PDB file of C-alpha atoms in Angstrom:
ATOM      1  CA  MET A   1     -12.703 -14.038  -7.580  1.00 77.00           C
ATOM      2  CA  ASN A   2     -10.304 -16.975  -8.239  1.00 88.00           C
ATOM      3  CA  TYR A   3      -6.385 -16.336  -8.650  1.00 93.00           C
ATOM      4  CA  GLU A   4      -3.362 -19.075  -8.897  1.00 95.00           C
ATOM      5  CA  GLU A   5      -1.130 -17.133  -6.725  1.00 96.00           C
ATOM      6  CA  LEU A   6      -2.758 -14.711  -4.294  1.00 97.00           C
ATOM      7  CA  LEU A   7      -6.094 -14.728  -2.534  1.00 97.00           C
ATOM      8  CA  PHE A   8      -9.123 -12.471  -2.814  1.00 97.00           C
ATOM      9  CA  GLU A   9     -11.702 -11.759  -0.156  1.00 96.00           C
ATOM     10  CA  ALA A  10     -14.201  -8.944   0.107  1.00 96.00           C
ATOM     11  CA  LYS A  11     -16.341  -8.707   3.407  1.00 94.00           C
ATOM     12  CA  ASP A  12     -18.197  -5.990   4.973  1.00 94.00           C
ATOM     13  CA  GLY A  13     -17.046  -3.266   2.533  1.00 96.00           C
ATOM     14  CA  VAL A  14     -13.426  -4.483   2.991  1.00 97.00           C
ATOM     15  CA  ALA A  15     -11.005  -6.338   0.548  1.00 97.00           C
ATOM     16  CA  THR A  16      -8.252  -8.238   1.686  1.00 97.00           C
ATOM     17  CA  ILE A  17      -5.653  -9.647  -1.115  1.00 98.00           C
ATOM     18  CA  THR A  18      -3.207 -12.136   0.018  1.00 98.00           C
ATOM     19  CA  LEU A  19       0.039 -13.018  -1.455  1.00 97.00           C
ATOM     20  CA  ASN A  20       0.257 -16.705  -1.684  1.00 97.00           C
ATOM     21  CA  ARG A  21       3.393 -18.275  -2.456  1.00 96.00           C
ATOM     22  CA  PRO A  22       4.377 -19.058   1.154  1.00 95.00           C
ATOM     23  CA  LYS A  23       7.234 -21.540   0.272  1.00 94.00           C
ATOM     24  CA  ALA A  24       8.781 -18.667  -1.701  1.00 94.00           C
ATOM     25  CA  LEU A  25       8.090 -16.367   1.008  1.00 95.00           C
ATOM     26  CA  ASN A  26       5.662 -14.859  -1.594  1.00 96.00           C
ATOM     27  CA  ALA A  27       8.353 -14.058  -4.055  1.00 94.00           C
ATOM     28  CA  LEU A  28       6.779 -12.071  -7.032  1.00 95.00           C
ATOM     29  CA  THR A  29       6.451 -14.144 -10.384  1.00 95.00           C
ATOM     30  CA  ARG A  30       5.211 -12.615 -13.667  1.00 93.00           C
ATOM     31  CA  LYS A  31       1.792 -14.236 -12.754  1.00 95.00           C
ATOM     32  CA  MET A  32       1.550 -13.195  -9.124  1.00 96.00           C
ATOM     33  CA  ARG A  33       2.453  -9.649 -10.652  1.00 96.00           C
ATOM     34  CA  SER A  34      -0.253  -9.784 -12.960  1.00 96.00           C
ATOM     35  CA  GLU A  35      -2.689 -11.072 -10.772  1.00 97.00           C
ATOM     36  CA  LEU A  36      -2.053  -8.414  -8.063  1.00 97.00           C
ATOM     37  CA  LEU A  37      -2.445  -5.709 -10.548  1.00 97.00           C
ATOM     38  CA  ASP A  38      -5.878  -7.204 -11.281  1.00 97.00           C
ATOM     39  CA  ALA A  39      -7.098  -7.590  -7.875  1.00 97.00           C
ATOM     40  CA  LEU A  40      -5.608  -3.940  -6.986  1.00 97.00           C
ATOM     41  CA  ASN A  41      -7.632  -2.490 -10.007  1.00 97.00           C
ATOM     42  CA  HIS A  42     -10.855  -4.698  -9.106  1.00 97.00           C
ATOM     43  CA  ALA A  43     -10.513  -3.034  -5.733  1.00 97.00           C
ATOM     44  CA  ALA A  44     -10.207   0.286  -6.967  1.00 97.00           C
ATOM     45  CA  GLU A  45     -13.449   0.348  -9.235  1.00 97.00           C
ATOM     46  CA  ASP A  46     -15.554  -1.916  -6.948  1.00 96.00           C
ATOM     47  CA  GLU A  47     -17.730   0.632  -5.439  1.00 93.00           C
ATOM     48  CA  GLU A  48     -18.879  -1.929  -2.541  1.00 95.00           C
ATOM     49  CA  ILE A  49     -15.000  -2.133  -1.328  1.00 97.00           C
ATOM     50  CA  ARG A  50     -14.038   1.116   0.889  1.00 96.00           C
ATOM     51  CA  ALA A  51     -10.846  -0.391   2.764  1.00 97.00           C
ATOM     52  CA  LEU A  52      -8.198  -2.848   1.351  1.00 98.00           C
ATOM     53  CA  ILE A  53      -5.968  -5.020   2.917  1.00 98.00           C
ATOM     54  CA  LEU A  54      -3.002  -6.076   1.378  1.00 98.00           C
ATOM     55  CA  THR A  55      -0.871  -9.278   3.137  1.00 97.00           C
ATOM     56  CA  GLY A  56       1.329 -12.304   2.387  1.00 97.00           C
ATOM     57  CA  SER A  57       0.754 -15.955   3.481  1.00 96.00           C
ATOM     58  CA  GLY A  58       2.990 -17.926   5.439  1.00 94.00           C
ATOM     59  CA  LYS A  59       6.013 -16.417   7.046  1.00 91.00           C
ATOM     60  CA  GLY A  60       6.875 -13.440   5.109  1.00 94.00           C
ATOM     61  CA  PHE A  61       5.274 -10.884   3.590  1.00 96.00           C
ATOM     62  CA  CYS A  62       7.077 -10.549   0.244  1.00 96.00           C
ATOM     63  CA  VAL A  63      10.963 -11.105  -0.653  1.00 95.00           C
ATOM     64  CA  GLY A  64      10.215  -9.123  -4.106  1.00 92.00           C
ATOM     65  CA  GLN A  65      11.242 -10.552  -7.434  1.00 89.00           C
ATOM     66  CA  ASP A  66      11.435 -14.447  -7.873  1.00 87.00           C
ATOM     67  CA  VAL A  67      15.207 -14.426  -8.545  1.00 82.00           C
ATOM     68  CA  LYS A  68      14.776 -17.868 -10.452  1.00 84.00           C
ATOM     69  CA  GLU A  69      12.374 -16.625 -12.751  1.00 82.00           C
ATOM     70  CA  MET A  70      14.695 -13.458 -13.478  1.00 79.00           C
ATOM     71  CA  SER A  71      17.323 -15.608 -14.189  1.00 78.00           C
ATOM     72  CA  GLU A  72      15.700 -17.436 -16.731  1.00 80.00           C
ATOM     73  CA  ASP A  73      14.356 -14.201 -18.741  1.00 76.00           C
ATOM     74  CA  TYR A  74      17.975 -13.296 -18.277  1.00 77.00           C
ATOM     75  CA  ALA A  75      18.760 -16.139 -20.104  1.00 75.00           C
ATOM     76  CA  LYS A  76      16.403 -15.556 -23.012  1.00 78.00           C
ATOM     77  CA  GLU A  77      16.429 -11.858 -23.425  1.00 78.00           C
ATOM     78  CA  GLY A  78      19.608 -10.449 -21.578  1.00 75.00           C
ATOM     79  CA  PRO A  79      19.452  -8.052 -18.292  1.00 76.00           C
ATOM     80  CA  GLU A  80      16.441  -5.830 -19.547  1.00 79.00           C
ATOM     81  CA  LEU A  81      15.579  -5.055 -16.135  1.00 81.00           C
ATOM     82  CA  GLY A  82      14.290  -1.724 -17.058  1.00 86.00           C
ATOM     83  CA  LYS A  83      11.910  -2.822 -18.994  1.00 87.00           C
ATOM     84  CA  LEU A  84      10.494  -5.579 -16.538  1.00 85.00           C
ATOM     85  CA  VAL A  85      10.434  -2.590 -13.881  1.00 91.00           C
ATOM     86  CA  GLU A  86       8.254  -0.399 -16.224  1.00 92.00           C
ATOM     87  CA  SER A  87       6.007  -2.676 -17.198  1.00 92.00           C
ATOM     88  CA  GLU A  88       5.142  -4.861 -14.400  1.00 92.00           C
ATOM     89  CA  TYR A  89       6.261  -2.885 -11.410  1.00 93.00           C
ATOM     90  CA  ILE A  90       5.638   0.865 -11.782  1.00 95.00           C
ATOM     91  CA  PRO A  91       1.832  -0.304 -12.513  1.00 96.00           C
ATOM     92  CA  LEU A  92       1.662  -1.618  -9.209  1.00 96.00           C
ATOM     93  CA  VAL A  93       2.957   1.064  -6.991  1.00 96.00           C
ATOM     94  CA  LYS A  94       0.928   3.532  -9.287  1.00 96.00           C
ATOM     95  CA  ALA A  95      -2.185   1.489  -8.377  1.00 97.00           C
ATOM     96  CA  LEU A  96      -1.663   1.741  -4.528  1.00 97.00           C
ATOM     97  CA  ARG A  97      -0.629   5.197  -4.558  1.00 95.00           C
ATOM     98  CA  SER A  98      -3.928   6.091  -6.524  1.00 95.00           C
ATOM     99  CA  MET A  99      -6.390   3.790  -4.796  1.00 96.00           C
ATOM    100  CA  PRO A 100      -9.476   5.656  -4.363  1.00 96.00           C
ATOM    101  CA  LYS A 101     -10.019   4.220  -0.794  1.00 96.00           C
ATOM    102  CA  PRO A 102      -7.765   4.012   2.118  1.00 97.00           C
ATOM    103  CA  THR A 103      -5.112   0.747   2.453  1.00 98.00           C
ATOM    104  CA  ILE A 104      -3.707  -1.198   4.797  1.00 98.00           C
ATOM    105  CA  ALA A 105      -0.246  -3.342   4.693  1.00 98.00           C
ATOM    106  CA  LEU A 106      -0.487  -6.257   7.348  1.00 98.00           C
ATOM    107  CA  VAL A 107       3.120  -7.325   7.302  1.00 97.00           C
ATOM    108  CA  ASN A 108       3.537 -10.422   9.082  1.00 93.00           C
ATOM    109  CA  GLY A 109       7.448 -10.990   8.225  1.00 95.00           C
ATOM    110  CA  VAL A 110      10.058  -9.969   6.023  1.00 96.00           C
ATOM    111  CA  ALA A 111       9.340  -7.071   3.384  1.00 96.00           C
ATOM    112  CA  VAL A 112      12.330  -7.445   0.781  1.00 95.00           C
ATOM    113  CA  GLY A 113      13.552  -5.318  -2.148  1.00 91.00           C
ATOM    114  CA  GLY A 114      10.627  -4.521  -4.173  1.00 91.00           C
ATOM    115  CA  GLY A 115       8.802  -6.286  -1.786  1.00 94.00           C
ATOM    116  CA  MET A 116       8.871  -3.481   0.632  1.00 95.00           C
ATOM    117  CA  ALA A 117       7.517  -1.018  -1.642  1.00 96.00           C
ATOM    118  CA  PHE A 118       4.105  -2.258  -1.037  1.00 97.00           C
ATOM    119  CA  PRO A 119       3.812  -1.538   2.758  1.00 96.00           C
ATOM    120  CA  LEU A 120       5.490   1.740   1.859  1.00 96.00           C
ATOM    121  CA  ALA A 121       2.814   2.768  -0.560  1.00 96.00           C
ATOM    122  CA  CYS A 122       0.018   1.866   1.808  1.00 97.00           C
ATOM    123  CA  ASP A 123      -1.705   4.491   4.143  1.00 97.00           C
ATOM    124  CA  PHE A 124      -0.821   2.041   7.093  1.00 97.00           C
ATOM    125  CA  ARG A 125       1.163  -0.446   8.159  1.00 97.00           C
ATOM    126  CA  VAL A 126       0.167  -3.015  10.942  1.00 98.00           C
ATOM    127  CA  ILE A 127       3.032  -5.063  11.963  1.00 97.00           C
ATOM    128  CA  THR A 128       4.528  -8.075  13.645  1.00 96.00           C
ATOM    129  CA  GLU A 129       7.674  -8.443  15.619  1.00 95.00           C
ATOM    130  CA  LYS A 130       8.895 -10.557  12.632  1.00 95.00           C
ATOM    131  CA  ALA A 131       8.074  -7.655  10.459  1.00 96.00           C
ATOM    132  CA  SER A 132      11.565  -6.239   8.838  1.00 95.00           C
ATOM    133  CA  MET A 133      12.159  -3.970   5.714  1.00 95.00           C
ATOM    134  CA  THR A 134      15.277  -4.542   3.861  1.00 94.00           C
ATOM    135  CA  PRO A 135      16.324  -2.908   0.324  1.00 93.00           C
ATOM    136  CA  VAL A 136      18.683  -5.527  -0.782  1.00 91.00           C
ATOM    137  CA  PHE A 137      19.185  -4.025  -3.996  1.00 91.00           C
ATOM    138  CA  VAL A 138      23.029  -3.155  -3.516  1.00 92.00           C
ATOM    139  CA  ASN A 139      23.505  -6.803  -2.536  1.00 89.00           C
ATOM    140  CA  VAL A 140      23.034  -8.089  -5.855  1.00 87.00           C
ATOM    141  CA  GLY A 141      24.630  -4.724  -7.610  1.00 90.00           C
ATOM    142  CA  ILE A 142      21.474  -2.587  -8.186  1.00 90.00           C
ATOM    143  CA  ALA A 143      19.632   0.227  -7.202  1.00 92.00           C
ATOM    144  CA  PRO A 144      16.152   0.450  -5.062  1.00 92.00           C
ATOM    145  CA  ASP A 145      12.865   0.449  -7.629  1.00 92.00           C
ATOM    146  CA  THR A 146       9.172   0.183  -7.634  1.00 93.00           C
ATOM    147  CA  GLY A 147       9.285   3.804  -5.834  1.00 93.00           C
ATOM    148  CA  VAL A 148      11.358   2.643  -2.997  1.00 94.00           C
ATOM    149  CA  SER A 149      13.727   5.837  -2.966  1.00 92.00           C
ATOM    150  CA  PHE A 150      10.892   8.077  -3.208  1.00 91.00           C
ATOM    151  CA  LEU A 151       8.829   6.159  -0.452  1.00 93.00           C
ATOM    152  CA  LEU A 152      11.414   5.578   2.169  1.00 93.00           C
ATOM    153  CA  GLY A 153      13.151   8.954   1.653  1.00 91.00           C
ATOM    154  CA  ARG A 154       9.771  10.478   2.923  1.00 89.00           C
ATOM    155  CA  ALA A 155       9.185   8.024   5.326  1.00 90.00           C
ATOM    156  CA  ILE A 156      12.324   7.884   7.510  1.00 91.00           C
ATOM    157  CA  GLY A 157      14.375  11.010   5.808  1.00 90.00           C
ATOM    158  CA  HIS A 158      17.168  11.152   3.191  1.00 92.00           C
ATOM    159  CA  ALA A 159      20.219  10.156   5.211  1.00 94.00           C
ATOM    160  CA  GLN A 160      18.768   7.448   7.061  1.00 92.00           C
ATOM    161  CA  ALA A 161      17.250   6.121   3.665  1.00 94.00           C
ATOM    162  CA  ILE A 162      20.769   6.375   1.815  1.00 94.00           C
ATOM    163  CA  GLU A 163      22.289   4.416   4.430  1.00 94.00           C
ATOM    164  CA  LEU A 164      19.745   1.847   4.758  1.00 92.00           C
ATOM    165  CA  CYS A 165      19.933   1.358   1.017  1.00 94.00           C
ATOM    166  CA  MET A 166      23.686   1.974   0.403  1.00 95.00           C
ATOM    167  CA  LEU A 167      24.668  -0.825   3.316  1.00 94.00           C
ATOM    168  CA  GLY A 168      21.211  -3.287   2.632  1.00 91.00           C
ATOM    169  CA  LYS A 169      20.365  -3.018   6.552  1.00 92.00           C
ATOM    170  CA  SER A 170      17.255  -3.637   7.784  1.00 93.00           C
ATOM    171  CA  LEU A 171      14.478  -1.584   9.466  1.00 94.00           C
ATOM    172  CA  THR A 172      13.301  -3.565  12.783  1.00 95.00           C
ATOM    173  CA  PRO A 173       9.902  -3.650  13.718  1.00 96.00           C
ATOM    174  CA  GLU A 174      11.282  -1.064  16.464  1.00 96.00           C
ATOM    175  CA  ASP A 175      13.059   0.928  13.584  1.00 94.00           C
ATOM    176  CA  GLN A 176       9.381   1.327  11.942  1.00 95.00           C
ATOM    177  CA  VAL A 177       7.399   2.645  15.009  1.00 96.00           C
ATOM    178  CA  LYS A 178      10.220   5.185  15.961  1.00 93.00           C
ATOM    179  CA  ALA A 179       9.982   6.457  12.335  1.00 91.00           C
ATOM    180  CA  GLY A 180       6.337   6.640  12.462  1.00 92.00           C
ATOM    181  CA  LEU A 181       5.678   3.539   9.721  1.00 94.00           C
ATOM    182  CA  ALA A 182       3.771   2.088  12.155  1.00 95.00           C
ATOM    183  CA  SER A 183       2.305   2.885  15.533  1.00 94.00           C
ATOM    184  CA  GLU A 184       2.318  -0.341  17.511  1.00 94.00           C
ATOM    185  CA  ILE A 185       4.259  -3.675  17.007  1.00 97.00           C
ATOM    186  CA  TYR A 186       1.820  -6.762  17.595  1.00 96.00           C
ATOM    187  CA  PRO A 187       3.171 -10.085  19.255  1.00 95.00           C
ATOM    188  CA  THR A 188       1.681 -12.409  16.958  1.00 94.00           C
ATOM    189  CA  ALA A 189       0.119 -12.390  13.389  1.00 94.00           C
ATOM    190  CA  GLU A 190      -3.449 -13.488  14.858  1.00 95.00           C
ATOM    191  CA  GLU A 191      -3.364  -9.805  16.715  1.00 96.00           C
ATOM    192  CA  ALA A 192      -1.986  -8.127  13.845  1.00 96.00           C
ATOM    193  CA  ALA A 193      -4.603  -9.696  11.631  1.00 96.00           C
ATOM    194  CA  ASP A 194      -7.165  -8.518  14.375  1.00 96.00           C
ATOM    195  CA  ALA A 195      -6.070  -4.939  14.592  1.00 97.00           C
ATOM    196  CA  ALA A 196      -5.601  -4.603  10.341  1.00 97.00           C
ATOM    197  CA  ARG A 197      -9.603  -5.870  10.312  1.00 97.00           C
ATOM    198  CA  GLU A 198     -10.638  -3.264  13.228  1.00 97.00           C
ATOM    199  CA  LEU A 199      -9.345  -0.430  11.209  1.00 97.00           C
ATOM    200  CA  ALA A 200     -10.184  -1.341   7.991  1.00 97.00           C
ATOM    201  CA  ALA A 201     -13.633  -1.594   9.337  1.00 96.00           C
ATOM    202  CA  HIS A 202     -13.432   1.692  10.465  1.00 96.00           C
ATOM    203  CA  LEU A 203     -11.878   3.168   7.470  1.00 96.00           C
ATOM    204  CA  ALA A 204     -14.800   1.175   5.476  1.00 96.00           C
ATOM    205  CA  ASN A 205     -17.551   3.244   7.302  1.00 94.00           C
ATOM    206  CA  GLY A 206     -15.703   6.586   6.661  1.00 94.00           C
ATOM    207  CA  PRO A 207     -16.039   9.723   4.501  1.00 95.00           C
ATOM    208  CA  THR A 208     -14.034   7.447   1.436  1.00 94.00           C
ATOM    209  CA  GLN A 209     -13.007  10.219  -0.967  1.00 93.00           C
ATOM    210  CA  SER A 210     -12.001  12.230   2.070  1.00 94.00           C
ATOM    211  CA  TYR A 211      -9.229   9.561   2.582  1.00 94.00           C
ATOM    212  CA  ALA A 212      -7.851   9.755  -1.037  1.00 94.00           C
ATOM    213  CA  SER A 213      -8.023  13.228  -1.117  1.00 94.00           C
ATOM    214  CA  ILE A 214      -5.563  13.432   2.025  1.00 95.00           C
ATOM    215  CA  ARG A 215      -3.025  10.768   0.227  1.00 93.00           C
ATOM    216  CA  GLN A 216      -3.391  13.018  -2.809  1.00 92.00           C
ATOM    217  CA  LEU A 217      -2.652  16.350  -1.178  1.00 93.00           C
ATOM    218  CA  PHE A 218       0.501  14.786   0.838  1.00 92.00           C
ATOM    219  CA  ASP A 219       2.180  13.404  -2.235  1.00 90.00           C
ATOM    220  CA  LYS A 220       0.954  16.792  -3.799  1.00 88.00           C
ATOM    221  CA  ALA A 221       2.891  18.524  -1.191  1.00 90.00           C
ATOM    222  CA  ALA A 222       5.889  16.774  -1.200  1.00 85.00           C
ATOM    223  CA  ALA A 223       6.815  17.771  -4.779  1.00 84.00           C
ATOM    224  CA  SER A 224       5.593  21.088  -4.546  1.00 90.00           C
ATOM    225  CA  THR A 225       5.969  24.958  -3.533  1.00 92.00           C
ATOM    226  CA  LEU A 226       3.620  26.330  -0.545  1.00 93.00           C
ATOM    227  CA  GLU A 227       1.784  28.505  -3.186  1.00 93.00           C
ATOM    228  CA  GLU A 228       0.867  25.193  -5.539  1.00 90.00           C
ATOM    229  CA  THR A 229      -0.020  23.240  -2.157  1.00 92.00           C
ATOM    230  CA  LEU A 230      -2.631  25.721  -1.304  1.00 93.00           C
ATOM    231  CA  ALA A 231      -4.271  26.161  -4.717  1.00 92.00           C
ATOM    232  CA  TYR A 232      -4.501  22.281  -4.783  1.00 88.00           C
ATOM    233  CA  GLU A 233      -5.952  22.362  -1.381  1.00 91.00           C
ATOM    234  CA  ARG A 234      -8.458  24.730  -2.431  1.00 92.00           C
ATOM    235  CA  ASP A 235      -9.587  22.627  -5.453  1.00 91.00           C
ATOM    236  CA  VAL A 236      -9.773  19.716  -3.352  1.00 91.00           C
ATOM    237  CA  GLN A 237     -12.107  21.278  -0.711  1.00 91.00           C
ATOM    238  CA  ASP A 238     -14.296  22.560  -3.501  1.00 91.00           C
ATOM    239  CA  LYS A 239     -14.595  19.098  -5.115  1.00 92.00           C
ATOM    240  CA  LEU A 240     -15.154  17.695  -1.641  1.00 92.00           C
ATOM    241  CA  ALA A 241     -17.627  20.142  -0.527  1.00 93.00           C
ATOM    242  CA  HIS A 242     -20.212  18.758  -3.382  1.00 92.00           C
ATOM    243  CA  THR A 243     -19.884  15.102  -2.026  1.00 93.00           C
ATOM    244  CA  GLU A 244     -23.032  13.439  -0.225  1.00 88.00           C
ATOM    245  CA  ASP A 245     -20.622  12.540   2.662  1.00 87.00           C
ATOM    246  CA  HIS A 246     -19.800  16.257   3.532  1.00 92.00           C
ATOM    247  CA  GLN A 247     -23.302  16.912   3.081  1.00 91.00           C
ATOM    248  CA  GLU A 248     -24.262  14.129   5.559  1.00 86.00           C
ATOM    249  CA  ALA A 249     -21.848  15.421   8.039  1.00 89.00           C
ATOM    250  CA  VAL A 250     -22.878  18.833   7.815  1.00 87.00           C
ATOM    251  CA  SER A 251     -26.492  17.530   8.572  1.00 90.00           C
ATOM    252  CA  ALA A 252     -25.623  15.408  10.946  1.00 87.00           C
ATOM    253  CA  PHE A 253     -23.550  18.096  13.039  1.00 89.00           C
ATOM    254  CA  LEU A 254     -26.800  20.226  12.957  1.00 90.00           C
ATOM    255  CA  GLU A 255     -29.025  17.260  14.042  1.00 90.00           C
ATOM    256  CA  LYS A 256     -26.475  16.539  16.873  1.00 88.00           C
ATOM    257  CA  ARG A 257     -26.165  12.984  15.381  1.00 90.00           C
ATOM    258  CA  LYS A 258     -23.519  10.436  14.117  1.00 90.00           C
ATOM    259  CA  PRO A 259     -22.906  11.006  10.410  1.00 91.00           C
ATOM    260  CA  THR A 260     -23.476   7.787   8.123  1.00 90.00           C
ATOM    261  CA  PHE A 261     -20.784   7.963   5.459  1.00 90.00           C
ATOM    262  CA  LEU A 262     -21.858   6.183   2.059  1.00 89.00           C
ATOM    263  CA  GLY A 263     -18.335   6.699   0.262  1.00 87.00           C
ATOM    264  CA  LYS A 264     -20.250   9.095  -2.431  1.00 89.00           C
TER     265      LYS A 264
END
């Protein structure tokens, strides 16, 4: 697939989407947002793709909205920021959170503002020692969007998320590991990329529908009562019990062999 502001590669069941405006630290233009949504939808629909890596080229992961483009829009239409968020940012975070296969953010540099929503929305974060996350919204007189308030609060806790957002402070790589957002800090981008590919390869050979259901269960549980969660777990288990992967796992156990999952 050919895009102007991002790269898309699919190999061995793993799709890699790379935000590709390195000179602008991958600031999000209208074109990039449109291309990213298209790439995410393609990854979701392609049955050959069973894991996804999202990353950025150059020294940054993503610094959020391209301010120059935003100022031009303001000059033409006024500060209709809610309309922009509704039409172009919300679909992106929804696409990541509903992705029917596991997602990995390979964070090689700064993730700022709306740009930090993407690593938070992914299932895994593989980070380098230069990977910081900063909710800079308050520095320009606005508040978090693109799901940052939901995702950050659940990831690091309500009080710390409030402090971070009100003061515009950064989550260092060490902070991210301490909070459980990442499990390890890699010294170089190359080592982090190798780790992300190894993780993606493992996930691409696993029970894909189970992975998606695990994410859905935890999202559901975050806003549900125990009784509601128990019922949802029951329904999910009933659905997964009918998948080919579950049947294969049962057969493999009885036959004392390793299961071969097909993501079906």
